[in-house]
Amino acid sequence: MAGPGWSGSRMDRQQERDVCELVRRLTGLQDQADPNFHLALNFAWSNFRFHRFLDVNSHKIEKTIDGIYEKFTIHSDLSKAASWKRLTQEFLNASLPSTEGKKTDAHYSILSLLLCLSDSPSNSNYVETPRDKEVEKKDDFDWGKYLMEGEEIDLGPNVDTPNWSEDSDDEDAQQPLSREDSGIQVDRTPLEEQDHNRRGPQVDWKVDEPGSRSWLEQHVVRQYWTTRRSRVLHSLHLHSNLAAVWDQHLYSSDPLYIPDDKVVVTETQVIRETLWLLSGVKKLFIFQLIDGKVTVRNNIVVTHLTHNCLRSVLEQIAVYGQVVFRLQEFIDEVMGHNSESLSPGNSSRKSPEAPFRTYQAFMWALYKYFISFKEELTEIEKCIINNDSTITLAIVVDKLAPRLAQLKVLHKVFSTGVAEVPPDTRNVVRASHLLNTLYKAILEYDNVGEASEQTVSLLFSLWVETVRPYLQTVDEWIVHGHLWDGAREFIIQRNKNVPVNHRDFWYATYTLYSVSEKTENEEKMSDNASASSGSDQGPSSRQHTMVSFLKPVLKQIIMAGKSMQLLKNLRCAESSACQAAARDAERKSLYTLFLESIQLRLQHGEDSTPQVLTEQQATKENLIKMQSIAERHLELDDIHDPLLAINFARLYLEQSDFHEKFAGGDVCVDRSSESVTCQTFELTLRSCLYPHIDKQYLHCCGNLMQTLKKDYRLVEYLQAMRNFFLMEGGDTMYDFYTSIFDKIREKETWQNVSFLNVQLQEAVGQRYPEDSSRLSISFENVDTTKKKLPVHTLDGLTLSYKVPWPVDIVISLECQKIYNQVFLLLLQIKWAKYSLDVLLFGELANAAERPQLKEQNTLAQFGPPQESIRQQIHRMFLLRVKLMHFVNSLHNYIMTRILHSTGLEFQHQVEEAKDLDQLIKIHYRYLSTIHDRCLLREKVSFVKEAIMKVLNLALMFAEGWQAGLGAWQMESIEKMESDFKNCHMFLVTILNKAVCRGSFPHLESLALSLMAGMEQS
Amino acid sequence: MASGSSSGAMSSANLNAVRETMDVLLEISRILNTGLDMETLSICVRLCEQGINPEALSSVIKELRKATEALKAAENTTS
């Protein structure tokens, strides 16, 4: 907003500028966009335009001036009064910048303004500043101070505040007097009211002998930081006086130009301060650190540049200084944590726990980077000190340009990876966020290709360092079975409350934190899902969750870790941990292996310099040798990957010139067709990191499998399950179930648990004595409505087998439930089969004879039923055989076709299972297969019902058979026949359809055999 | 009437005269204890010469000073 009504002319614009400047000076608000600034500006303008003050009245002003004069005399402030009188008269008779004439309205107007602003003039003490030059020369010099030289001199900030017009050339004459002869400054009139706020470092110092100080100044360095004015001797050539010339121009072109108080420094000083700033020094003169922000001191000039020019250059540097400062702060924070945590002041900002290892590693990588950076800076500074080559600020900035670019990248990574993380985030999230940021940054810059080679290599080295704790954690876990993660930074964490030797160990022990980048929310997921099926179902939304680089091998890591822990526990349980002590002596850690692989990938194996990569110990000679090897390889081998070469060089050589050779293009490696793309980095990982993890995974999972199979007889237990539940141990189970069936047949009570168990023990104990103690059977009454059908009499029989600890991970209670379902089905079939089998033809024939004899006597008059009875018997024989055919086909189908062949497949798969998870999966798959094929699934329940109906029919038939012919009527036989026929028909149709569709190939044999039964009937 | 920007043509005698005047004015300002520094004073002089009412100007200056102090005090208490 600026005078919209009458803008246009230049004068008005000047006025607007002036008002803006005035507001700025009065309020101290620098930012024009600040709402407060706008308010103030509006306020000023409205006051200027719409006021109710009268125009200036010269008489009134004169009167007031006289009044003040009188007031001063009354207060007996005669000198003040005299000054006042003289000055006002002088002013009224002087000419104004843009107003001609004397005693104009403008004069009075200005005086009026001052009078309005005056604030009890009589109370303030005032000493007129001598303005007359001739007088000044004599009076100005403080002889007292001069003669007291050698005393303690306090050079406070306001002591030597120069007058505003000091820069003018005609005053220069007095200057040399102060410096050259004594070494101390002239203490000029103390102008206490003129002390502008000057915040520079106040250097108080004592010098015993002024001569020594001047000696120091002459031979070491001038104390430019004390902000004293001095003339530095330099060439009078125009070029080296640009600042002065420009000042002069401003001064002569603008009467109201007020030269600032400037501190002249030399370019060398600027360069050195720049170097110091970049190496992390905080207390500097040219660059100031205010509230964590690096700014450039305002009044610095060099003689050969204008103020603005120098300032803009320095401001660019200050930005990098800021970066260095921020990173340095992080390093200090992580490094000096222990000492800091003792002071209570810091505790509010950060949680008291120590920074976790990923941050420490990252800090260490940064630290190493800074060391090399500082070395470079020191080189430059040495050059300056030696004075053997020309060094200008521009040369330095140019020389440091690659470093500065790297600093920028570092800062970007740092701020996204570390600084922007909200303070109360958990360590897991912080660590994986940092790693992900680095990883993504590498991929991102890698995509750019050639342009960012150095950046990629820098980031890669950072990443390799930072990833170290993670890899160590992984290593510790998959090799020793301890998930040691004190700061809880790893993405997988041990749940405390599950002991190893618990059934749920395999599922509930670890929690995988998958960190979502977008929401910064972490979601917990039980690794039950992730470990067994997480890898193949992973949807795209989880793209950036968890630590991306571990994602391809996460499953292996989890498996290996869990297996290892289990294995350790098994071993501990049975044998002493003898080898634990020397466990790490001969083994190379995963991290070392990883580094070695990277090296090998570079060298292509041919020139295998056996360097164990504990790079700290590597000597200089080694490094140089390696460097030359690397270069030779690069030159020899066209296929070779320059990115890796650089990475390698950075990692192990850490010599800055190595880079320059690459960048300089001496080694021209063809990178035309995306030879280095983002895949490269992933390929590197794939070939250098993943195989080691995979190897360890195979090793320990194989070990676990071996142990489980050998020492814990996993296979035997699986066999036992099949023996008893699936009745593969035919004779044993036969002994068991026939005794029950007999009881049922005799209509005795058989549901007694002790009876059942005794039968079971007797049957099992003969052949499998070691299993007899583990097996038990129970019976529970299920709902009675179903019980009416004889086939459901057996419902409620439950076999249970106590599986010892490590094996029960595989054979869980859930599995036993499925086994039991199959067991019951088998029992029912066996029962039907048994019932039909034990029927004797003779029985029926005898039964037919006896009533016939009776009937001959009593019922002869009704006609001989002889034929009908024969026919009845014959039909019963036929029905029996049909039923037997049906039950036997079913029995055969299930026992051989399904249980046996599926069992064989299962045994093969168990042999080949690589890890426990796979084994568990195989076992489940096996169970669900037999469950399906035994038609126990909900979906095919109608088939099962039909079969049950037939079985029921068979049982009822057998019952009737035993009861003798008397219980039979022709109708009931016919009904049974038709029922059976219907069921049979139905089953055959259904099964044929299914077989024709090809959806159940295993049903084919059953369908065929049933069909055969049909055709015959 | 030459404004600040066109004053490059001024004779050096004139420049010195103006500078003298400003010195005098600064002294007067100091006697009166107005609290204006040289630069603010020169802005004020320019404004007065352009016809801004001095009393209005002085009231603006006073008000803005007051407001700034209040703002600073508020900031200090909050921080």
CSV table of C-alpha atoms in Angstrom, one decimal, chain A residues 365 528 580 596 659 698:
chain,number,residue,atom,x,y,z
A,365,ALA,CA,30.2,-42.0,8.6
A,528,ASN,CA,2.9,-65.2,11.7
A,580,ALA,CA,30.1,-70.7,22.4
A,596,GLU,CA,34.6,-58.5,0.9
A,659,HIS,CA,37.7,-39.2,-7.5
A,698,LEU,CA,20.2,-72.5,4.2
